[in-house]
């Protein structure tokens, strides 16, 4: 569905902004962990739960955002989600104990997924094929700024205010996004294309999608590939301040190279659309991540005290590879179910978010004790993701460019 009069550049900026407020919710508070822990009486492990609770709620609600947008329209669901996120951020800013903060962090997580999940469906509503890949890459390139600037903004805010000011910043950011969405986002999913909002239908769709072995392989490949990098994002406070011995205003040493690689990869992906096959781009992406992980392990084995820039350069190459893989895998999943794009996007996001929540709540506190542990666990995630991709590639050798499309789930179709 190509809407006349839609500015591609404005749409890319808006959709990237909508995807940003999720990462902003995680990364802006990293520099404030020590101050928040001292004021709330929480140790490092307890503070890590502010990330885990957010991600668990994000994952649980992610399976609802997409189908709601399939039934009610993309624009309405995004506006409602932004409103809830704004109220949750106000609650976080006013919290005076850890329990209250965790409750409002969960509410943030319940609403934060609308921008990323529904935004993917909007892209596929608007454009097809190479055009969709280009817009997805543009959104990824702009969106990549968020994890780089968020902790830097958090550090700046701490320079003149206490930690609640970070959440007031999130309030202002989400209000601005609500106004921009209301003004510039058209409805890309017309009423005649909508599916009824039925719990029974939703369950049936999800079971059918999840049981599709090809969906499982693609979703797992994308989730485990990104997990190798997310392990470091979730461990950023320990990695930056404990392992690298940097200050609370020096998170940019970690995030800027990482996001620089991601933005460059997204740019290359967009330029390659229509010129290089999707399968080849994914292979190149995994190869880049593999070289990065191998270099990271070697560096941590050879040095007793990791230092910048050498300790963070592998992150740039790894994120470059991830940016090549992500658009191809995501569009392949969305194209499998053209009538249930919201549901497919939700289930893909849910797969990755469950894994990320486990990383933030369980693996990150254990692996962030040393640089070599982080490197080895990250290598394990990359190998698993690559294994799922190779499995899919072997099943799809007869289609080097266009990945096969699953038939849509029709009303009344048996499981």
GROMACS .gro file of C-alpha atoms in nm:
model
  415
    1UNK     CA    1   0.000   0.000   0.000
    2UNK     CA    2   0.176   0.316  -0.117
    3UNK     CA    3   0.015   0.631   0.022
    4UNK     CA    4   0.036   0.933  -0.204
    5UNK     CA    5   0.186   1.244  -0.048
    6UNK     CA    6   0.382   1.060   0.220
    7UNK     CA    7   0.727   1.211   0.272
    8UNK     CA    8   0.973   0.923   0.298
    9UNK     CA    9   1.225   1.133   0.490
   10UNK     CA   10   0.966   1.259   0.737
   11UNK     CA   11   0.829   0.907   0.778
   12UNK     CA   12   1.177   0.770   0.843
   13UNK     CA   13   1.241   1.037   1.107
   14UNK     CA   14   0.905   0.981   1.275
   15UNK     CA   15   0.927   0.601   1.280
   16UNK     CA   16   1.286   0.619   1.407
   17UNK     CA   17   1.174   0.853   1.684
   18UNK     CA   18   0.892   0.616   1.777
   19UNK     CA   19   1.142   0.331   1.798
   20UNK     CA   20   1.379   0.545   2.006
   21UNK     CA   21   1.170   0.591   2.317
   22UNK     CA   22   1.212   0.225   2.407
   23UNK     CA   23   1.595   0.234   2.412
   24UNK     CA   24   1.585   0.578   2.577
   25UNK     CA   25   1.394   0.418   2.866
   26UNK     CA   26   1.682   0.176   2.922
   27UNK     CA   27   1.996   0.367   2.841
   28UNK     CA   28   1.936   0.714   2.987
   29UNK     CA   29   1.926   0.579   3.343
   30UNK     CA   30   2.254   0.384   3.323
   31UNK     CA   31   2.471   0.674   3.449
   32UNK     CA   32   2.228   0.722   3.741
   33UNK     CA   33   2.246   0.363   3.873
   34UNK     CA   34   2.483   0.452   4.158
   35UNK     CA   35   2.284   0.759   4.265
   36UNK     CA   36   1.950   0.579   4.238
   37UNK     CA   37   2.080   0.280   4.432
   38UNK     CA   38   2.210   0.502   4.712
   39UNK     CA   39   1.884   0.697   4.745
   40UNK     CA   40   1.655   0.395   4.710
   41UNK     CA   41   1.864   0.158   4.925
   42UNK     CA   42   1.929  -0.087   4.640
   43UNK     CA   43   2.250  -0.270   4.547
   44UNK     CA   44   2.376  -0.329   4.191
   45UNK     CA   45   2.181  -0.653   4.150
   46UNK     CA   46   1.858  -0.487   4.265
   47UNK     CA   47   1.914  -0.194   4.030
   48UNK     CA   48   1.961  -0.438   3.743
   49UNK     CA   49   1.600  -0.542   3.799
   50UNK     CA   50   1.485  -0.199   3.680
   51UNK     CA   51   1.598  -0.318   3.338
   52UNK     CA   52   1.472  -0.676   3.372
   53UNK     CA   53   1.123  -0.571   3.491
   54UNK     CA   54   1.095  -0.323   3.205
   55UNK     CA   55   1.195  -0.585   2.948
   56UNK     CA   56   0.964  -0.855   3.085
   57UNK     CA   57   0.666  -0.618   3.070
   58UNK     CA   58   0.776  -0.504   2.725
   59UNK     CA   59   0.791  -0.865   2.607
   60UNK     CA   60   0.451  -0.961   2.750
   61UNK     CA   61   0.275  -0.663   2.595
   62UNK     CA   62   0.460  -0.696   2.266
   63UNK     CA   63   0.235  -0.987   2.171
   64UNK     CA   64  -0.065  -0.753   2.195
   65UNK     CA   65   0.054  -0.432   2.023
   66UNK     CA   66   0.069  -0.578   1.673
   67UNK     CA   67  -0.269  -0.754   1.673
   68UNK     CA   68  -0.432  -0.447   1.826
   69UNK     CA   69  -0.297  -0.241   1.537
   70UNK     CA   70  -0.427  -0.506   1.293
   71UNK     CA   71  -0.774  -0.464   1.446
   72UNK     CA   72  -0.790  -0.094   1.542
   73UNK     CA   73  -0.542   0.072   1.308
   74UNK     CA   74  -0.175   0.164   1.348
   75UNK     CA   75  -0.217   0.532   1.434
   76UNK     CA   76  -0.466   0.487   1.717
   77UNK     CA   77  -0.259   0.220   1.893
   78UNK     CA   78   0.064   0.424   1.871
   79UNK     CA   79  -0.104   0.735   2.015
   80UNK     CA   80  -0.252   0.536   2.305
   81UNK     CA   81   0.080   0.371   2.380
   82UNK     CA   82   0.262   0.704   2.388
   83UNK     CA   83   0.005   0.846   2.629
   84UNK     CA   84   0.046   0.553   2.870
   85UNK     CA   85   0.426   0.576   2.846
   86UNK     CA   86   0.412   0.946   2.935
   87UNK     CA   87   0.207   0.878   3.249
   88UNK     CA   88   0.437   0.591   3.349
   89UNK     CA   89   0.742   0.817   3.314
   90UNK     CA   90   0.577   1.072   3.545
   91UNK     CA   91   0.527   0.792   3.798
   92UNK     CA   92   0.895   0.691   3.775
   93UNK     CA   93   1.006   1.051   3.831
   94UNK     CA   94   0.790   1.076   4.147
   95UNK     CA   95   0.893   0.736   4.290
   96UNK     CA   96   1.061   0.739   4.630
   97UNK     CA   97   1.121   0.366   4.685
   98UNK     CA   98   1.239   0.079   4.469
   99UNK     CA   99   0.904  -0.104   4.470
  100UNK     CA  100   0.717   0.197   4.331
  101UNK     CA  101   0.987   0.257   4.074
  102UNK     CA  102   0.973  -0.105   3.956
  103UNK     CA  103   0.593  -0.085   3.922
  104UNK     CA  104   0.609   0.222   3.697
  105UNK     CA  105   0.904   0.075   3.506
  106UNK     CA  106   0.679  -0.222   3.429
  107UNK     CA  107   0.410   0.020   3.306
  108UNK     CA  108   0.670   0.187   3.086
  109UNK     CA  109   0.758  -0.153   2.944
  110UNK     CA  110   0.393  -0.235   2.875
  111UNK     CA  111   0.359   0.071   2.652
  112UNK     CA  112   0.706   0.124   2.503
  113UNK     CA  113   0.678  -0.140   2.232
  114UNK     CA  114   0.417   0.034   2.020
  115UNK     CA  115   0.668   0.250   1.839
  116UNK     CA  116   0.905  -0.027   1.734
  117UNK     CA  117   0.656  -0.309   1.675
  118UNK     CA  118   0.374  -0.120   1.507
  119UNK     CA  119   0.626   0.097   1.324
  120UNK     CA  120   0.762  -0.210   1.144
  121UNK     CA  121   0.411  -0.292   1.023
  122UNK     CA  122   0.369   0.069   0.905
  123UNK     CA  123   0.682   0.038   0.690
  124UNK     CA  124   0.553  -0.276   0.525
  125UNK     CA  125   0.207  -0.119   0.482
  126UNK     CA  126   0.361   0.169   0.289
  127UNK     CA  127   0.627   0.004   0.075
  128UNK     CA  128   0.718  -0.323  -0.095
  129UNK     CA  129   1.041  -0.508  -0.170
  130UNK     CA  130   1.356  -0.298  -0.207
  131UNK     CA  131   1.171   0.023  -0.111
  132UNK     CA  132   1.070  -0.136   0.218
  133UNK     CA  133   1.430  -0.245   0.281
  134UNK     CA  134   1.554   0.108   0.212
  135UNK     CA  135   1.306   0.267   0.452
  136UNK     CA  136   1.374   0.001   0.716
  137UNK     CA  137   1.746   0.074   0.682
  138UNK     CA  138   1.690   0.450   0.708
  139UNK     CA  139   1.485   0.402   1.023
  140UNK     CA  140   1.753   0.172   1.168
  141UNK     CA  141   2.024   0.427   1.087
  142UNK     CA  142   1.843   0.713   1.262
  143UNK     CA  143   1.718   0.489   1.543
  144UNK     CA  144   2.077   0.384   1.607
  145UNK     CA  145   2.149   0.727   1.753
  146UNK     CA  146   1.933   0.652   2.059
  147UNK     CA  147   2.157   0.408   2.250
  148UNK     CA  148   2.458   0.632   2.179
  149UNK     CA  149   2.314   0.963   2.296
  150UNK     CA  150   2.080   0.835   2.570
  151UNK     CA  151   2.347   0.760   2.836
  152UNK     CA  152   2.529   1.078   2.740
  153UNK     CA  153   2.209   1.276   2.795
  154UNK     CA  154   2.160   1.092   3.123
  155UNK     CA  155   2.510   1.190   3.234
  156UNK     CA  156   2.455   1.554   3.140
  157UNK     CA  157   2.127   1.566   3.331
  158UNK     CA  158   2.298   1.423   3.639
  159UNK     CA  159   2.550   1.707   3.616
  160UNK     CA  160   2.285   1.958   3.719
  161UNK     CA  161   1.993   1.760   3.863
  162UNK     CA  162   1.917   1.440   4.053
  163UNK     CA  163   1.804   1.119   3.883
  164UNK     CA  164   1.426   1.200   3.866
  165UNK     CA  165   1.511   1.465   3.605
  166UNK     CA  166   1.602   1.184   3.364
  167UNK     CA  167   1.243   1.058   3.378
  168UNK     CA  168   1.109   1.411   3.332
  169UNK     CA  169   1.319   1.422   3.016
  170UNK     CA  170   1.143   1.102   2.902
  171UNK     CA  171   0.809   1.270   2.972
  172UNK     CA  172   0.900   1.563   2.748
  173UNK     CA  173   1.035   1.331   2.476
  174UNK     CA  174   0.722   1.116   2.467
  175UNK     CA  175   0.490   1.421   2.463
  176UNK     CA  176   0.684   1.553   2.164
  177UNK     CA  177   0.647   1.218   1.986
  178UNK     CA  178   0.273   1.209   2.058
  179UNK     CA  179   0.228   1.551   1.898
  180UNK     CA  180   0.442   1.455   1.596
  181UNK     CA  181   0.249   1.129   1.549
  182UNK     CA  182  -0.087   1.305   1.575
  183UNK     CA  183   0.027   1.562   1.318
  184UNK     CA  184   0.219   1.355   1.062
  185UNK     CA  185   0.143   0.983   1.084
  186UNK     CA  186  -0.134   0.875   0.844
  187UNK     CA  187  -0.343   0.566   0.903
  188UNK     CA  188  -0.172   0.299   0.690
  189UNK     CA  189  -0.407   0.012   0.778
  190UNK     CA  190  -0.756   0.099   0.646
  191UNK     CA  191  -1.073  -0.042   0.805
  192UNK     CA  192  -1.145  -0.283   0.519
  193UNK     CA  193  -0.807  -0.454   0.576
  194UNK     CA  194  -0.845  -0.494   0.953
  195UNK     CA  195  -0.890  -0.821   1.138
  196UNK     CA  196  -1.147  -0.853   1.418
  197UNK     CA  197  -1.008  -0.804   1.770
  198UNK     CA  198  -1.097  -1.150   1.897
  199UNK     CA  199  -0.890  -1.328   2.167
  200UNK     CA  200  -0.971  -1.660   2.003
  201UNK     CA  201  -0.853  -1.537   1.664
  202UNK     CA  202  -0.544  -1.381   1.821
  203UNK     CA  203  -0.451  -1.708   1.989
  204UNK     CA  204  -0.516  -1.902   1.669
  205UNK     CA  205  -0.298  -1.664   1.466
  206UNK     CA  206  -0.015  -1.680   1.716
  207UNK     CA  207  -0.020  -2.057   1.739
  208UNK     CA  208  -0.016  -2.086   1.359
  209UNK     CA  209   0.269  -1.836   1.322
  210UNK     CA  210   0.476  -1.980   1.606
  211UNK     CA  211   0.433  -2.335   1.479
  212UNK     CA  212   0.578  -2.234   1.144
  213UNK     CA  213   0.932  -2.377   1.151
  214UNK     CA  214   1.056  -2.111   0.910
  215UNK     CA  215   0.936  -1.834   1.142
  216UNK     CA  216   1.113  -2.008   1.429
  217UNK     CA  217   1.442  -2.022   1.241
  218UNK     CA  218   1.431  -1.659   1.123
  219UNK     CA  219   1.318  -1.521   1.459
  220UNK     CA  220   1.585  -1.719   1.646
  221UNK     CA  221   1.857  -1.612   1.403
  222UNK     CA  222   1.772  -1.246   1.455
  223UNK     CA  223   1.723  -1.272   1.832
  224UNK     CA  224   2.046  -1.458   1.911
  225UNK     CA  225   2.246  -1.244   1.670
  226UNK     CA  226   2.137  -0.927   1.851
  227UNK     CA  227   2.177  -1.093   2.193
  228UNK     CA  228   2.556  -1.096   2.148
  229UNK     CA  229   2.543  -0.715   2.149
  230UNK     CA  230   2.256  -0.669   2.393
  231UNK     CA  231   2.457  -0.854   2.658
  232UNK     CA  232   2.698  -0.559   2.655
  233UNK     CA  233   2.415  -0.302   2.647
  234UNK     CA  234   2.250  -0.460   2.953
  235UNK     CA  235   2.590  -0.478   3.125
  236UNK     CA  236   2.688  -0.121   3.032
  237UNK     CA  237   2.711   0.017   3.390
  238UNK     CA  238   2.946  -0.264   3.498
  239UNK     CA  239   3.135  -0.273   3.167
  240UNK     CA  240   3.197   0.103   3.151
  241UNK     CA  241   3.250   0.190   3.518
  242UNK     CA  242   3.392  -0.134   3.663
  243UNK     CA  243   3.573  -0.315   3.379
  244UNK     CA  244   3.689  -0.010   3.181
  245UNK     CA  245   3.720   0.210   3.495
  246UNK     CA  246   3.548   0.508   3.332
  247UNK     CA  247   3.320   0.769   3.489
  248UNK     CA  248   2.944   0.813   3.476
  249UNK     CA  249   2.979   1.076   3.201
  250UNK     CA  250   3.199   0.857   2.983
  251UNK     CA  251   2.942   0.607   2.853
  252UNK     CA  252   2.997   0.755   2.510
  253UNK     CA  253   3.323   0.559   2.486
  254UNK     CA  254   3.110   0.243   2.466
  255UNK     CA  255   2.793   0.357   2.292
  256UNK     CA  256   2.930   0.588   2.022
  257UNK     CA  257   3.149   0.327   1.844
  258UNK     CA  258   2.876   0.066   1.880
  259UNK     CA  259   2.607   0.289   1.730
  260UNK     CA  260   2.846   0.424   1.469
  261UNK     CA  261   2.888   0.070   1.340
  262UNK     CA  262   2.512   0.013   1.347
  263UNK     CA  263   2.439   0.332   1.153
  264UNK     CA  264   2.704   0.250   0.893
  265UNK     CA  265   2.562  -0.100   0.854
  266UNK     CA  266   2.210   0.038   0.810
  267UNK     CA  267   2.339   0.280   0.546
  268UNK     CA  268   2.514  -0.002   0.358
  269UNK     CA  269   2.198  -0.215   0.380
  270UNK     CA  270   1.990   0.064   0.228
  271UNK     CA  271   2.241   0.125  -0.051
  272UNK     CA  272   2.260  -0.248  -0.125
  273UNK     CA  273   1.883  -0.289  -0.165
  274UNK     CA  274   1.812  -0.413  -0.515
  275UNK     CA  275   2.183  -0.466  -0.587
  276UNK     CA  276   2.286  -0.741  -0.346
  277UNK     CA  277   2.065  -1.034  -0.248
  278UNK     CA  278   1.924  -1.041   0.101
  279UNK     CA  279   2.079  -1.380   0.172
  280UNK     CA  280   2.425  -1.254   0.078
  281UNK     CA  281   2.388  -0.945   0.301
  282UNK     CA  282   2.293  -1.165   0.595
  283UNK     CA  283   2.597  -1.388   0.533
  284UNK     CA  284   2.824  -1.084   0.524
  285UNK     CA  285   2.664  -0.954   0.842
  286UNK     CA  286   2.725  -1.275   1.033
  287UNK     CA  287   3.083  -1.289   0.901
  288UNK     CA  288   3.151  -0.935   1.029
  289UNK     CA  289   3.005  -1.020   1.371
  290UNK     CA  290   3.213  -1.339   1.382
  291UNK     CA  291   3.537  -1.151   1.317
  292UNK     CA  292   3.439  -0.896   1.584
  293UNK     CA  293   3.364  -1.160   1.845
  294UNK     CA  294   3.688  -1.349   1.773
  295UNK     CA  295   3.887  -1.027   1.806
  296UNK     CA  296   3.708  -0.942   2.130
  297UNK     CA  297   3.794  -1.278   2.286
  298UNK     CA  298   4.158  -1.252   2.175
  299UNK     CA  299   4.193  -0.901   2.320
  300UNK     CA  300   4.045  -0.998   2.656
  301UNK     CA  301   4.272  -1.303   2.678
  302UNK     CA  302   4.583  -1.095   2.607
  303UNK     CA  303   4.518  -0.805   2.845
  304UNK     CA  304   4.462  -0.792   3.219
  305UNK     CA  305   4.294  -0.449   3.210
  306UNK     CA  306   4.070  -0.373   2.907
  307UNK     CA  307   4.105  -0.015   2.791
  308UNK     CA  308   3.948   0.215   2.536
  309UNK     CA  309   3.949   0.225   2.241
  310UNK     CA  310   4.058  -0.136   2.190
  311UNK     CA  311   3.796  -0.286   2.422
  312UNK     CA  312   3.510  -0.120   2.233
  313UNK     CA  313   3.622  -0.144   1.869
  314UNK     CA  314   3.487  -0.501   1.832
  315UNK     CA  315   3.143  -0.365   1.930
  316UNK     CA  316   3.149  -0.135   1.626
  317UNK     CA  317   3.213  -0.420   1.384
  318UNK     CA  318   2.961  -0.647   1.559
  319UNK     CA  319   2.688  -0.382   1.541
  320UNK     CA  320   2.774  -0.322   1.173
  321UNK     CA  321   2.708  -0.690   1.104
  322UNK     CA  322   2.383  -0.688   1.304
  323UNK     CA  323   2.258  -0.389   1.102
  324UNK     CA  324   2.305  -0.588   0.781
  325UNK     CA  325   2.113  -0.888   0.918
  326UNK     CA  326   1.819  -0.714   1.086
  327UNK     CA  327   1.626  -0.557   0.793
  328UNK     CA  328   1.643  -0.874   0.582
  329UNK     CA  329   1.526  -1.109   0.856
  330UNK     CA  330   1.250  -0.873   0.973
  331UNK     CA  331   1.107  -0.809   0.627
  332UNK     CA  332   1.117  -1.181   0.550
  333UNK     CA  333   0.904  -1.249   0.859
  334UNK     CA  334   0.657  -0.969   0.778
  335UNK     CA  335   0.621  -1.092   0.420
  336UNK     CA  336   0.526  -1.438   0.541
  337UNK     CA  337   0.193  -1.309   0.675
  338UNK     CA  338   0.075  -1.005   0.473
  339UNK     CA  339  -0.265  -1.002   0.648
  340UNK     CA  340  -0.122  -1.040   0.997
  341UNK     CA  341   0.187  -0.818   0.981
  342UNK     CA  342   0.116  -0.672   1.323
  343UNK     CA  343   0.089  -1.016   1.478
  344UNK     CA  344   0.404  -1.139   1.303
  345UNK     CA  345   0.597  -0.830   1.414
  346UNK     CA  346   0.472  -0.877   1.771
  347UNK     CA  347   0.571  -1.240   1.787
  348UNK     CA  348   0.916  -1.169   1.644
  349UNK     CA  349   0.965  -0.890   1.900
  350UNK     CA  350   0.839  -1.116   2.179
  351UNK     CA  351   1.096  -1.381   2.089
  352UNK     CA  352   1.382  -1.134   2.111
  353UNK     CA  353   1.251  -0.958   2.419
  354UNK     CA  354   1.213  -1.274   2.624
  355UNK     CA  355   1.575  -1.357   2.548
  356UNK     CA  356   1.684  -1.001   2.629
  357UNK     CA  357   1.494  -1.006   2.960
  358UNK     CA  358   1.675  -1.325   3.059
  359UNK     CA  359   2.005  -1.166   2.964
  360UNK     CA  360   1.937  -0.849   3.165
  361UNK     CA  361   1.798  -1.026   3.473
  362UNK     CA  362   2.011  -1.340   3.489
  363UNK     CA  363   2.312  -1.355   3.258
  364UNK     CA  364   2.428  -0.993   3.268
  365UNK     CA  365   2.487  -0.979   3.648
  366UNK     CA  366   2.692  -1.300   3.622
  367UNK     CA  367   2.885  -1.235   3.300
  368UNK     CA  368   2.967  -0.870   3.372
  369UNK     CA  369   3.217  -0.971   3.640
  370UNK     CA  370   3.496  -0.971   3.379
  371UNK     CA  371   3.563  -0.879   3.019
  372UNK     CA  372   3.647  -1.234   2.911
  373UNK     CA  373   3.318  -1.371   3.051
  374UNK     CA  374   3.123  -1.112   2.853
  375UNK     CA  375   3.320  -1.197   2.538
  376UNK     CA  376   3.267  -1.573   2.572
  377UNK     CA  377   2.894  -1.551   2.645
  378UNK     CA  378   2.851  -1.311   2.353
  379UNK     CA  379   3.034  -1.557   2.127
  380UNK     CA  380   2.794  -1.831   2.232
  381UNK     CA  381   2.492  -1.620   2.134
  382UNK     CA  382   2.642  -1.538   1.795
  383UNK     CA  383   2.715  -1.903   1.719
  384UNK     CA  384   2.358  -2.003   1.801
  385UNK     CA  385   2.215  -1.726   1.582
  386UNK     CA  386   2.443  -1.820   1.295
  387UNK     CA  387   2.343  -2.185   1.333
  388UNK     CA  388   1.976  -2.099   1.293
  389UNK     CA  389   2.053  -1.886   0.986
  390UNK     CA  390   2.255  -2.165   0.824
  391UNK     CA  391   1.967  -2.402   0.892
  392UNK     CA  392   1.728  -2.163   0.717
  393UNK     CA  393   1.972  -2.107   0.428
  394UNK     CA  394   2.001  -2.482   0.366
  395UNK     CA  395   1.622  -2.504   0.348
  396UNK     CA  396   1.604  -2.210   0.110
  397UNK     CA  397   1.884  -2.270  -0.141
  398UNK     CA  398   1.645  -2.263  -0.434
  399UNK     CA  399   1.544  -1.901  -0.349
  400UNK     CA  400   1.863  -1.694  -0.316
  401UNK     CA  401   1.683  -1.358  -0.340
  402UNK     CA  402   1.317  -1.380  -0.245
  403UNK     CA  403   1.249  -1.583   0.065
  404UNK     CA  404   0.934  -1.801   0.045
  405UNK     CA  405   0.609  -1.655   0.172
  406UNK     CA  406   0.377  -1.846   0.401
  407UNK     CA  407   0.008  -1.837   0.314
  408UNK     CA  408  -0.199  -1.592   0.519
  409UNK     CA  409  -0.411  -1.726   0.803
  410UNK     CA  410  -0.770  -1.702   0.689
  411UNK     CA  411  -1.075  -1.683   0.921
  412UNK     CA  412  -1.188  -2.029   1.015
  413UNK     CA  413  -0.868  -2.196   0.893
  414UNK     CA  414  -0.784  -2.494   1.114
  415UNK     CA  415  -0.454  -2.504   1.298
   0.00000   0.00000   0.00000
